[in-house]
Coordinates of C-alpha atoms in Angstrom, one line a residue:
M1 CA -4.3 -1.6 -8.7
G2 CA -3.1 -4.2 -6.2
T3 CA 0.3 -5.0 -4.8
T4 CA 1.7 -7.7 -2.5
A5 CA 4.9 -6.6 -0.8
R6 CA 7.5 -8.3 1.3
P7 CA 10.8 -7.1 2.8
V8 CA 13.1 -7.9 -0.1
A9 CA 13.5 -4.4 -1.6
S10 CA 17.3 -4.5 -1.7
L11 CA 17.4 -7.8 -3.5
L12 CA 14.6 -6.8 -5.9
A13 CA 16.4 -3.5 -6.7
A14 CA 19.6 -5.4 -7.5
L15 CA 17.7 -7.8 -9.8
L16 CA 16.0 -4.9 -11.5
L17 CA 19.3 -3.2 -12.2
L18 CA 20.7 -6.5 -13.4
G19 CA 17.7 -7.1 -15.6
V20 CA 18.0 -3.6 -17.2
G21 CA 21.7 -4.2 -17.9
S22 CA 21.4 -7.6 -19.4
A23 CA 18.0 -7.7 -21.1
G24 CA 16.5 -4.3 -21.6
A25 CA 19.1 -1.6 -21.9
Q26 CA 19.3 -1.9 -25.7
A27 CA 15.6 -2.4 -26.3
P28 CA 13.1 0.4 -26.8
E29 CA 10.3 -2.0 -25.5
A30 CA 12.4 -2.7 -22.4
G31 CA 9.4 -3.3 -20.2
G32 CA 8.2 -6.3 -22.2
R33 CA 11.7 -7.8 -22.6
E34 CA 12.6 -7.3 -19.0
R35 CA 9.3 -9.0 -18.0
H36 CA 10.2 -12.0 -20.2
W37 CA 13.7 -12.0 -18.8
Y38 CA 12.4 -12.2 -15.2
L39 CA 9.9 -14.9 -16.0
V40 CA 12.6 -17.0 -17.6
R41 CA 14.8 -16.4 -14.6
A42 CA 12.0 -17.2 -12.2
S43 CA 11.3 -20.5 -13.9
K44 CA 14.9 -21.5 -13.8
E45 CA 15.1 -20.6 -10.1
F46 CA 11.8 -22.4 -9.4
E47 CA 13.0 -25.6 -11.1
A48 CA 16.3 -25.5 -9.2
G49 CA 14.4 -25.2 -5.9
R50 CA 15.7 -21.7 -5.2
F51 CA 12.2 -20.5 -4.1
E52 CA 13.2 -17.2 -2.4
Q53 CA 15.0 -16.1 -5.5
A54 CA 12.2 -17.3 -7.8
L55 CA 9.7 -15.3 -5.7
V56 CA 11.7 -12.1 -6.1
S57 CA 11.9 -12.6 -9.9
F58 CA 8.2 -13.3 -10.1
E59 CA 7.5 -10.1 -8.2
A60 CA 9.9 -8.1 -10.5
A61 CA 8.0 -9.5 -13.6
A62 CA 4.7 -8.5 -12.1
R63 CA 5.9 -5.0 -11.4
L64 CA 6.7 -4.6 -15.1
A65 CA 3.5 -6.2 -16.4
E66 CA 0.6 -4.2 -17.7
E67 CA -1.5 -7.4 -17.7
P68 CA -1.8 -10.4 -15.4
L69 CA 1.1 -12.9 -15.5
P70 CA 0.4 -16.3 -17.2
D71 CA -1.5 -18.8 -15.2
E72 CA 1.5 -21.1 -14.8
A73 CA 3.6 -18.2 -13.5
L74 CA 0.9 -17.7 -10.8
R75 CA 1.1 -21.4 -9.8
R76 CA 4.9 -21.3 -9.6
W77 CA 4.8 -17.9 -7.8
G78 CA 2.4 -19.3 -5.2
I79 CA 4.4 -22.5 -4.6
S80 CA 7.6 -20.5 -4.3
A81 CA 6.0 -18.2 -1.7
S82 CA 4.6 -21.3 0.2
E83 CA 8.0 -23.0 0.2
A84 CA 9.9 -19.8 1.2
G85 CA 7.5 -19.1 4.1
W86 CA 5.5 -16.1 2.8
P87 CA 1.9 -17.1 3.5
L88 CA 0.1 -14.0 2.2
A89 CA 1.8 -14.2 -1.2
A90 CA 1.2 -18.0 -1.3
Y91 CA -2.5 -17.5 -0.4
V92 CA -3.1 -14.8 -3.0
R93 CA -1.3 -16.3 -6.0
L94 CA -2.5 -19.8 -5.5
R95 CA -6.1 -18.7 -5.1
Q96 CA -5.7 -16.6 -8.2
Y97 CA -4.4 -19.6 -10.1
L98 CA -7.2 -21.9 -9.0
I99 CA -9.8 -19.3 -10.0
A100 CA -8.1 -19.0 -13.4
V101 CA -7.7 -22.8 -13.8
P102 CA -10.5 -24.4 -11.8
D103 CA -9.8 -27.9 -13.2
A104 CA -6.0 -27.6 -12.6
A105 CA -4.0 -30.8 -12.2
G106 CA -3.0 -31.3 -8.5
R107 CA -5.8 -29.0 -7.3
D108 CA -6.1 -30.8 -4.0
V109 CA -2.4 -30.3 -3.3
L110 CA -2.6 -26.6 -4.1
Q111 CA -5.8 -26.2 -2.1
A112 CA -4.0 -27.8 0.9
R113 CA -1.2 -25.1 0.5
I114 CA -3.9 -22.4 0.4
D115 CA -5.6 -23.8 3.5
K116 CA -2.3 -23.9 5.4
A117 CA -1.4 -20.3 4.4
R118 CA -4.8 -19.1 5.5
R119 CA -4.5 -20.8 8.9
T120 CA -1.0 -19.3 9.3
L121 CA -2.3 -15.8 8.4
L122 CA -5.1 -16.1 11.0
E123 CA -2.6 -17.1 13.6
I124 CA -0.5 -14.1 12.7
A125 CA -3.4 -11.7 12.7
P126 CA -3.8 -11.1 16.5
R127 CA 0.0 -10.9 17.0
Q128 CA 1.0 -8.5 14.2
S129 CA -1.5 -7.1 11.7
R130 CA -3.2 -4.0 10.4
I131 CA -6.2 -3.2 8.3
I132 CA -6.4 0.4 6.9
V133 CA -9.3 1.7 4.8
L134 CA -9.4 5.2 3.2
A135 CA -12.6 6.3 1.4
E136 CA -12.5 9.7 -0.1
T137 CA -14.7 12.0 -2.1
Q138 CA -12.9 14.8 -3.9
P139 CA -14.3 18.3 -3.3
T140 CA -16.5 20.0 -6.0
A141 CA -17.9 23.5 -6.4
E142 CA -21.0 22.3 -4.6
A143 CA -19.5 20.2 -1.8
P144 CA -16.2 20.3 0.2
G145 CA -15.5 16.6 -0.1
E146 CA -15.1 14.0 2.6
R147 CA -12.6 11.5 3.8
Q148 CA -13.2 8.5 6.0
V149 CA -10.2 6.5 7.5
L150 CA -10.4 3.4 9.7
R151 CA -7.4 1.7 11.1
L152 CA -7.5 -1.6 12.9
V153 CA -4.3 -2.7 14.6
A154 CA -3.5 -5.9 16.4
R155 CA -0.3 -6.4 18.4
Q156 CA 0.5 -9.3 20.8
G157 CA -3.1 -10.3 21.2
R158 CA -4.6 -6.8 21.7
A159 CA -6.7 -5.4 18.8
T160 CA -7.6 -1.7 18.7
V161 CA -9.7 0.5 16.4
E162 CA -9.0 4.1 15.4
A163 CA -11.2 6.1 13.1
L164 CA -11.7 9.6 11.7
S165 CA -13.9 11.3 9.2
G166 CA -14.8 14.8 8.0
T167 CA -14.1 17.2 5.3
R168 CA -10.6 17.3 3.8
I169 CA -8.7 16.1 6.8
A170 CA -5.1 17.3 6.3
V171 CA -3.4 16.0 9.4
P172 CA -4.9 12.8 10.8
A173 CA -5.9 13.0 14.5
W174 CA -7.1 9.6 15.4
Q175 CA -10.4 9.5 17.3
R176 CA -12.7 6.9 18.9
A177 CA -9.8 4.7 19.9
G178 CA -10.7 1.6 21.8
D179 CA -10.2 -2.1 22.2
I180 CA -12.1 -4.7 20.2
D181 CA -12.6 -8.4 20.8
E182 CA -9.7 -10.5 19.4
A183 CA -11.9 -13.2 18.1
A184 CA -14.1 -10.7 16.3
Y185 CA -11.1 -9.1 14.7
V186 CA -9.7 -12.4 13.5
T187 CA -13.0 -13.2 12.0
L188 CA -12.9 -9.9 10.2
V189 CA -9.4 -10.7 8.8
G190 CA -10.8 -14.0 7.6
K191 CA -13.6 -12.3 5.7
V192 CA -11.1 -9.9 4.1
L193 CA -8.9 -12.8 3.0
D194 CA -11.9 -14.6 1.5
S195 CA -13.2 -11.5 -0.4
P196 CA -12.7 -11.6 -4.2
A197 CA -11.9 -7.9 -4.0
L198 CA -8.6 -8.7 -2.2
L199 CA -7.6 -11.2 -4.9
Q200 CA -8.4 -9.3 -8.1
D201 CA -5.6 -7.5 -9.9
W202 CA -6.5 -4.7 -12.3
S203 CA -4.7 -1.9 -14.1
A204 CA -3.9 1.2 -12.1
Q205 CA -6.7 3.8 -12.3
A206 CA -5.6 7.4 -12.5
L207 CA -7.9 10.4 -11.8
D208 CA -9.6 11.6 -15.0
P209 CA -10.5 15.3 -14.5
T210 CA -12.7 15.1 -17.6
E211 CA -15.1 12.7 -16.0
P212 CA -18.1 14.2 -14.2
G213 CA -17.8 14.4 -10.5
P214 CA -17.9 13.7 -7.7
H215 CA -14.6 11.8 -7.9
R216 CA -14.3 9.0 -5.4
S217 CA -11.5 6.6 -4.4
I218 CA -11.0 3.6 -2.1
M219 CA -7.8 2.3 -0.7
L220 CA -7.5 -0.9 1.4
R221 CA -4.2 -2.0 3.0
L222 CA -3.9 -5.4 4.7
V223 CA -0.7 -6.1 6.7
L224 CA -0.1 -9.5 8.1
G225 CA 3.3 -10.0 9.7
E226 CA 5.9 -8.7 7.3
E227 CA 3.7 -8.9 4.2
E228 CA 1.0 -6.6 2.9
R229 CA -1.5 -6.3 0.1
V230 CA -2.8 -2.9 -1.1
R231 CA -5.9 -2.4 -3.2
Q232 CA -6.9 0.8 -4.8
A233 CA -9.8 1.8 -7.2
Q234 CA -11.6 4.9 -8.4
R235 CA -14.2 3.8 -10.9
G236 CA -16.2 1.0 -12.5
E237 CA -16.4 -2.6 -11.4
P238 CA -13.1 -2.5 -9.4
Y239 CA -14.4 0.4 -7.4
G240 CA -17.7 -1.3 -6.7
S241 CA -16.1 -4.5 -5.6
L242 CA -13.5 -2.8 -3.4
Q243 CA -16.1 -0.3 -2.0
A244 CA -18.3 -3.2 -0.8
L245 CA -15.4 -4.8 1.1
A246 CA -14.3 -1.4 2.5
Q247 CA -17.8 -0.6 3.7
M248 CA -17.9 -3.9 5.6
I249 CA -14.7 -2.9 7.3
L250 CA -15.9 0.6 8.0
D251 CA -19.1 -0.8 9.6
F252 CA -17.1 -3.2 11.8
P253 CA -16.7 -0.8 14.8
R254 CA -20.5 -0.1 14.7
T255 CA -21.4 -3.8 14.7
E256 CA -18.8 -4.9 17.3
Q257 CA -18.6 -3.5 20.8
V258 CA -15.6 -1.2 21.2
R259 CA -14.2 -0.9 24.7
P260 CA -12.6 2.4 25.7

């Protein structure tokens, strides 16, 4: 499952409480009604030019949805994020919209918003960003399991890499720390942004103990400025797509020179 988060938790919580009280408290199928309520609210806020409020309502609707939001909601969500100054949300939602509606009206205007958001994100990357990958194989009767973790951090123009791997690491003790070339790091961030695995949203995958092992999982967390996007998968096409992206990131310190 994937999430895109911003620092609006208190406002979102207030809206969730309001939504339950006004739209879902008396309904057994509260989730569906709340989702509809938030989408209606978001559309009204969007049309009134209250983009920050619309953005929060779209996010609330997405949290309650078991399936992707309608294409038009993605377009309005992305424009709201663009107007409110949240480039990662704008980039993700507008790209999702153009993938879903390749012949969309006003495509050039939306693509210009995407391009602007991407440039902004790459400017943010060397100043304040993180990429974290966790790849784990659960232990079995025959093998102890393994965990690989890679953390790339950039602050004020300095990018560093920290990694660890081994069997069932309980308390992370970061190793192999070193500096990496800023330009190479920004290039990597660009590749992550361009990856389809970052954009795809799928239903949450829970561990199924009845499936034959070994059980594997992948987690990717991309943080740019005050926004983040988290991707997780355990099986099937989502796992394959995310695993390929994660492997590219895990290979990065081996392909780029790391300075102690």
